[in-house]
Coordinates of C-alpha atoms and ligand atoms in Angstrom, one line a residue:
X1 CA 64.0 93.2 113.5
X2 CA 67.1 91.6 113.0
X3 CA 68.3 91.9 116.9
X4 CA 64.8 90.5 117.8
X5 CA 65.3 87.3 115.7
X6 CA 68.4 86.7 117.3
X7 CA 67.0 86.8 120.4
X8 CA 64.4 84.1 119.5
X9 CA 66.8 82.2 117.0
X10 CA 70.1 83.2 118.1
X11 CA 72.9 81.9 115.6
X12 CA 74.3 78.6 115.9
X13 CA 77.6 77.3 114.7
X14 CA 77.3 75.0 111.8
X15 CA 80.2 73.0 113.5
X16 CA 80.0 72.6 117.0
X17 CA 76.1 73.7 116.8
X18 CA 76.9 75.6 120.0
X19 CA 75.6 79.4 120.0
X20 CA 77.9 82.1 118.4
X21 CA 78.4 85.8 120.2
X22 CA 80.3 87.1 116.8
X23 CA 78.6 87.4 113.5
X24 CA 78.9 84.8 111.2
X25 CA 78.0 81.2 111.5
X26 CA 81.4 79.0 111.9
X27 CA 83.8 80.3 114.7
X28 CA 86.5 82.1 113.2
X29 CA 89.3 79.3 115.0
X30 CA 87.5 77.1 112.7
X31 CA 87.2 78.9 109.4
X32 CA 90.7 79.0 109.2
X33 CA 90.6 75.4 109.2
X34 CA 88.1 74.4 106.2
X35 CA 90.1 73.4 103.4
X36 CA 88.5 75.3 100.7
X37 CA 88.6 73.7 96.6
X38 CA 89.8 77.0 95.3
X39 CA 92.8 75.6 94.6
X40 CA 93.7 74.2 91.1
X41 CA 91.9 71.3 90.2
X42 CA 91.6 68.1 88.1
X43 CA 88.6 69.8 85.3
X44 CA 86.5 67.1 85.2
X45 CA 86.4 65.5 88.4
X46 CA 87.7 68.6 91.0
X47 CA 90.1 66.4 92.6
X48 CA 92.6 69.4 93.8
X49 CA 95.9 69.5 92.5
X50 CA 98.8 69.7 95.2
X51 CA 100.5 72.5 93.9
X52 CA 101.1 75.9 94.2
X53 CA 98.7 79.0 93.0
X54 CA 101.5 80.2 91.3
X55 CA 101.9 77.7 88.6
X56 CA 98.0 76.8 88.6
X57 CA 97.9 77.8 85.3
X58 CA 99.4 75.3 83.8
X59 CA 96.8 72.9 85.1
X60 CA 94.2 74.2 83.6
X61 CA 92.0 72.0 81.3
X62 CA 94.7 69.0 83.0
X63 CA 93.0 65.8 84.3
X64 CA 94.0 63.6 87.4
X65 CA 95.6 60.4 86.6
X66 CA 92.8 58.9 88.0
X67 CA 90.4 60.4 85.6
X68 CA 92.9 59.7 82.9
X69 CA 93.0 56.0 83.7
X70 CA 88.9 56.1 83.5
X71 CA 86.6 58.4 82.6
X72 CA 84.3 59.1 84.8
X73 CA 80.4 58.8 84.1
X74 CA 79.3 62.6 84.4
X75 CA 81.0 65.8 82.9
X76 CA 82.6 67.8 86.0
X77 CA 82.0 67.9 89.8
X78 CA 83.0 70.5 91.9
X79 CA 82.7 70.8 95.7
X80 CA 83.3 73.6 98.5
X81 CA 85.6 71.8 100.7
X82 CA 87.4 69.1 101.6
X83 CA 85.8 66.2 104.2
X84 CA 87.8 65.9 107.0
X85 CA 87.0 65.7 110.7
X86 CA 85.8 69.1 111.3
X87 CA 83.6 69.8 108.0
X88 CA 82.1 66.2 108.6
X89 CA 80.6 67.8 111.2
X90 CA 78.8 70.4 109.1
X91 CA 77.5 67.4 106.8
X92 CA 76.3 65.4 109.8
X93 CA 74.7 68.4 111.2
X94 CA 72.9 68.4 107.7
X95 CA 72.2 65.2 107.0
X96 CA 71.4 63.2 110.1
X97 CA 70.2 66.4 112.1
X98 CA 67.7 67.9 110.1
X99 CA 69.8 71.3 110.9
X100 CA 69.4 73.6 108.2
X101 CA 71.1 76.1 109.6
X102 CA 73.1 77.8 107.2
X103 CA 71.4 76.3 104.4
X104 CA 71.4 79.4 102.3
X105 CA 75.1 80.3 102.9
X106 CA 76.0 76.5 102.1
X107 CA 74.0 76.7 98.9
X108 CA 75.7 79.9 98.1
X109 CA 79.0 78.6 98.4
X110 CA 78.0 75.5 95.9
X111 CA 76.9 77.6 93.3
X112 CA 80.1 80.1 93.5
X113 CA 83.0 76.9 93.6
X114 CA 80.3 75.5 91.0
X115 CA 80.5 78.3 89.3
X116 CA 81.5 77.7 86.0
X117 CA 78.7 74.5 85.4
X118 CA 76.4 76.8 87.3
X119 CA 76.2 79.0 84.0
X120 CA 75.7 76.7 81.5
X121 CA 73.2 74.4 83.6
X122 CA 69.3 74.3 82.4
X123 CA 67.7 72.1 85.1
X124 CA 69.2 71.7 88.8
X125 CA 68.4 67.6 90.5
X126 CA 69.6 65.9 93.5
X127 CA 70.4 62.5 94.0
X128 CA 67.2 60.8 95.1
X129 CA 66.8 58.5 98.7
X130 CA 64.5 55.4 98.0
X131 CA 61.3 55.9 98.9
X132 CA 61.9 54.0 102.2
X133 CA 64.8 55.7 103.5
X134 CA 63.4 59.5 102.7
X135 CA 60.2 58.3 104.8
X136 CA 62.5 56.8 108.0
X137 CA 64.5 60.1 107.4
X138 CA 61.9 62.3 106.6
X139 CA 63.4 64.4 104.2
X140 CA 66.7 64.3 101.7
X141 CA 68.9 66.8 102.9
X142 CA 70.4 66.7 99.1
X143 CA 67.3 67.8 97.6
X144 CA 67.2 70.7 100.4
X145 CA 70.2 72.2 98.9
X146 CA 69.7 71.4 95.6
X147 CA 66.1 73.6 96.0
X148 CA 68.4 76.1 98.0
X149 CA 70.9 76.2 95.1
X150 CA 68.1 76.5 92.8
X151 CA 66.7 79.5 94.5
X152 CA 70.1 81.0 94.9
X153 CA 70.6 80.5 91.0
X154 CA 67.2 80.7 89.4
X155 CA 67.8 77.4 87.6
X156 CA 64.9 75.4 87.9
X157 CA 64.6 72.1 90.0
X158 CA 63.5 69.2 89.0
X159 CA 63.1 66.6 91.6
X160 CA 60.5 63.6 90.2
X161 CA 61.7 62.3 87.1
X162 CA 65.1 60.5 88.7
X163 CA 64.0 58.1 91.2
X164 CA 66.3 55.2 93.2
X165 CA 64.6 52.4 92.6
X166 CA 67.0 49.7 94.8
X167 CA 67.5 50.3 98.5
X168 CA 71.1 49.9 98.5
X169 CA 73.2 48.9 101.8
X170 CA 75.7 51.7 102.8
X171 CA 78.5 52.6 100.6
X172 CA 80.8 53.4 103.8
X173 CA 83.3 50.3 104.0
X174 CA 83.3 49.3 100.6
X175 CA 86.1 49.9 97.8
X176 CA 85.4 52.2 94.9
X177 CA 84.9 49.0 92.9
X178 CA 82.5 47.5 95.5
X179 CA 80.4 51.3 95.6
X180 CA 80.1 51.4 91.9
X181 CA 78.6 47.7 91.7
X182 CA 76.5 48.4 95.1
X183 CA 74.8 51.7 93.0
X184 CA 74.9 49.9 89.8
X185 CA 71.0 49.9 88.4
X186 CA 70.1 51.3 91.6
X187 CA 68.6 54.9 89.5
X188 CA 65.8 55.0 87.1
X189 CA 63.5 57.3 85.0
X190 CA 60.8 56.4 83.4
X191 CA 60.5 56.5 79.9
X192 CA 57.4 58.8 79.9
X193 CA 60.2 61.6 80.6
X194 CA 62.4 61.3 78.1
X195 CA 61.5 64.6 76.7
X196 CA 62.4 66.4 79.5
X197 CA 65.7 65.5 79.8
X198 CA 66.7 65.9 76.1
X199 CA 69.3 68.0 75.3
X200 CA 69.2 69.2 78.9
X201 CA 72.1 69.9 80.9
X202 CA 71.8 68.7 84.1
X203 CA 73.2 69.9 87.3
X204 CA 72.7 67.0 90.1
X205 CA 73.4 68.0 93.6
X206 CA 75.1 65.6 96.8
X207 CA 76.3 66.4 100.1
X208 CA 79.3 64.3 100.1
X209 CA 81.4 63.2 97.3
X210 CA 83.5 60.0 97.9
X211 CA 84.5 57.8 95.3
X212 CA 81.6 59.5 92.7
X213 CA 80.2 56.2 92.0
X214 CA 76.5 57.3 93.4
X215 CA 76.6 60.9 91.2
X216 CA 77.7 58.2 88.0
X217 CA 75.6 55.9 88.3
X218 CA 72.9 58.7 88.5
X219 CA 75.0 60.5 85.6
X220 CA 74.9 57.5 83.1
X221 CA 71.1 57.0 83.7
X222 CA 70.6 60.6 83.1
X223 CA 72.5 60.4 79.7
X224 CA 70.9 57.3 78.6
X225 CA 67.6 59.2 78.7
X226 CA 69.1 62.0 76.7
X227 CA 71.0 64.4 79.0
X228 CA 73.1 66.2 76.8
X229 CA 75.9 66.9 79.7
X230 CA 75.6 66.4 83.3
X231 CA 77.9 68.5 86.2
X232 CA 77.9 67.4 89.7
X233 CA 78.4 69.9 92.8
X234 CA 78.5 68.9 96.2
X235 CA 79.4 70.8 99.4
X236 CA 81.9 68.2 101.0
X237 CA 85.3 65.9 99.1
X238 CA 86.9 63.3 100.2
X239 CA 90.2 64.3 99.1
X240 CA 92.6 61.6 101.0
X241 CA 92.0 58.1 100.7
X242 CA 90.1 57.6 104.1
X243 CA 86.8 55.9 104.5
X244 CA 84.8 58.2 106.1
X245 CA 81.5 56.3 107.7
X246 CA 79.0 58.7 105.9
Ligands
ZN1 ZN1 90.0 63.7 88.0

C-alpha cells in the first residue's frame, strides 16, 4: 500500500520541494547542512552557546547575556534548527505554500528538541493570525503544527481563547525594540476565560523565532490571565543577527 501511495503522492523534498528517489524527505547533501539546536543552550531562551559538547556541562542552567541583561516575557523556548538560507526554505514552503508536507516529522522534531517543556506542558496554543490575515491566507500554518505537536504529544490544544486583536504591519525590517512595540497590545483573551488558563502551563507554538517579541507579547498576556508558566517551541531560530524578510 505503501508503494502505491508513492506512486500517487510520491515524496517531495521539504527543501527544494523537487521529488526524492531515496527515502526520507530532505536530500541527504542537505541534511548535513541543517544546523540542528542540540547543542548547549542559553535555558531560558535556547539561544545556542558556541562552545564545545565537551564542556556543555558547565552551561547547564547558564543564561545568555542577553537574557541576563532582560528577562524575557515567557519561561523557555526551544527550536529545531537554526534559520538560515536553506531551512528558510522549509518555513516558506510551510508558511506561504500551504505545503504540509512533512508536517508530522516537523512536529516530531519540536516536541523532541522541546522536550523537556513538552513534559511538564498541560495545554498546547499557537500564536494566533488576525482574523483578516488567517482569511487572505486561509489557514495559520502555526496552529497546523501546534495541532500536529499536539497529536504527536497528547497534550491538548487549545486554539480560541488567545486571539490578535491588532493587525500589525510586518515585523521584518524593524529592530528588536521596534518588534516588541509593533506587537505590544496586539494579543487578547477575554476575561470570560480566565479559568482556563489558571494555573495552566502553556505551551505556545511559532514557526520562526526572531527577536521573541511576538511569543512575549503573547507570553505576558497569557500570564496576566493566570498562566502559571508558559514555554515556547518553534521549528526555525534566527541565531545570527540578520534580518531575515519572514
Ligand atoms: Zn537567553
Amino acid at each position: 500500500m505503501r508503494r502505491v501511495d508513492k506512486l500517487i503522492w510520491p515524496t517531495r523534498s521539504l527543501i527544494t520541494g523537487e521529488q526524492i528517489a531515496g527515502p526520507g524527505l530532505i536530500e541527504p547533501e542537505h541534511w548535513s547542512k541543517i544546523r540542528f539546536l542540540s547543542g548547549p543552550n542559553c535555558c531560558r531562551c535556547g539561544m545556542p552557546f558556541e562552545v564545545l559538547h565537551e564542556v556543555a556541562d558547565a552551561f547547564l542552567d547558564e543564561e545568555c547575556p542577553a537574557c541576563i541583561a532582560r528577562k524575557p516575557g515567557f519561561d523557555r523556548a526551544r527550536s529545531v534548527f537554526a534559520y538560515d538560507d536553506l531551512t528558510s526554505q522549509i518555513v516558506l514552503r510551510f508558511k506561504n505554500g500551504a505545503d504540509r508536507t512533512g508536517l508530522k516529522l516537523l512536529a516530531r522534531w519540536c516536541a523532541e528538541y522541546g522536550a523537556e517543556l513538552v513534559e511538564e506542558a498541560d495545554v498546547v496554543m499557537a500564536v494566533p493570525l488576525h482574523v483578516r490575515r488567517l482569511r487572505a491566507r486561509g489557514y495559520n500554518q502555526s496552529l497546523w503544527l501546534a495541532a500536529a505537536i499536539s497529536r504527536e504529544t497528547n497534550i491538548p490544544l487549545e486554539h480560541h481563547i488567545l486571539k490578535r486583536l491588532k493587525n500589525t504591519p510586518s515585523q521584518a525590517g524593524k529592530s528588536a525594540n521596534g518588534r516588541r512595540k509593533n506587537v505590544e497590545g496586539a494579543f487578547q483573551i477575554g476575561e470570560k476565560h480566565n479559568p482556563f488558563l489558571t494555573g495552566k502551563r502553556v505551551l505556545l507554538v511559532d514557526d520562526v523565532y526572531t527577536t521573541g517579541a511576538t511569543v512575549e507579547a503573547c507570553s505576558r498576556v497569557l500570564k496576566r490571565h493566570g498562566a502559571a508558566n508558559v514555554d515556547i517551541v518553534t521549528l526555525s531560530r534566527v541565531v545570527s543577527p540578520v534580518d531575515p524578510t519572514i
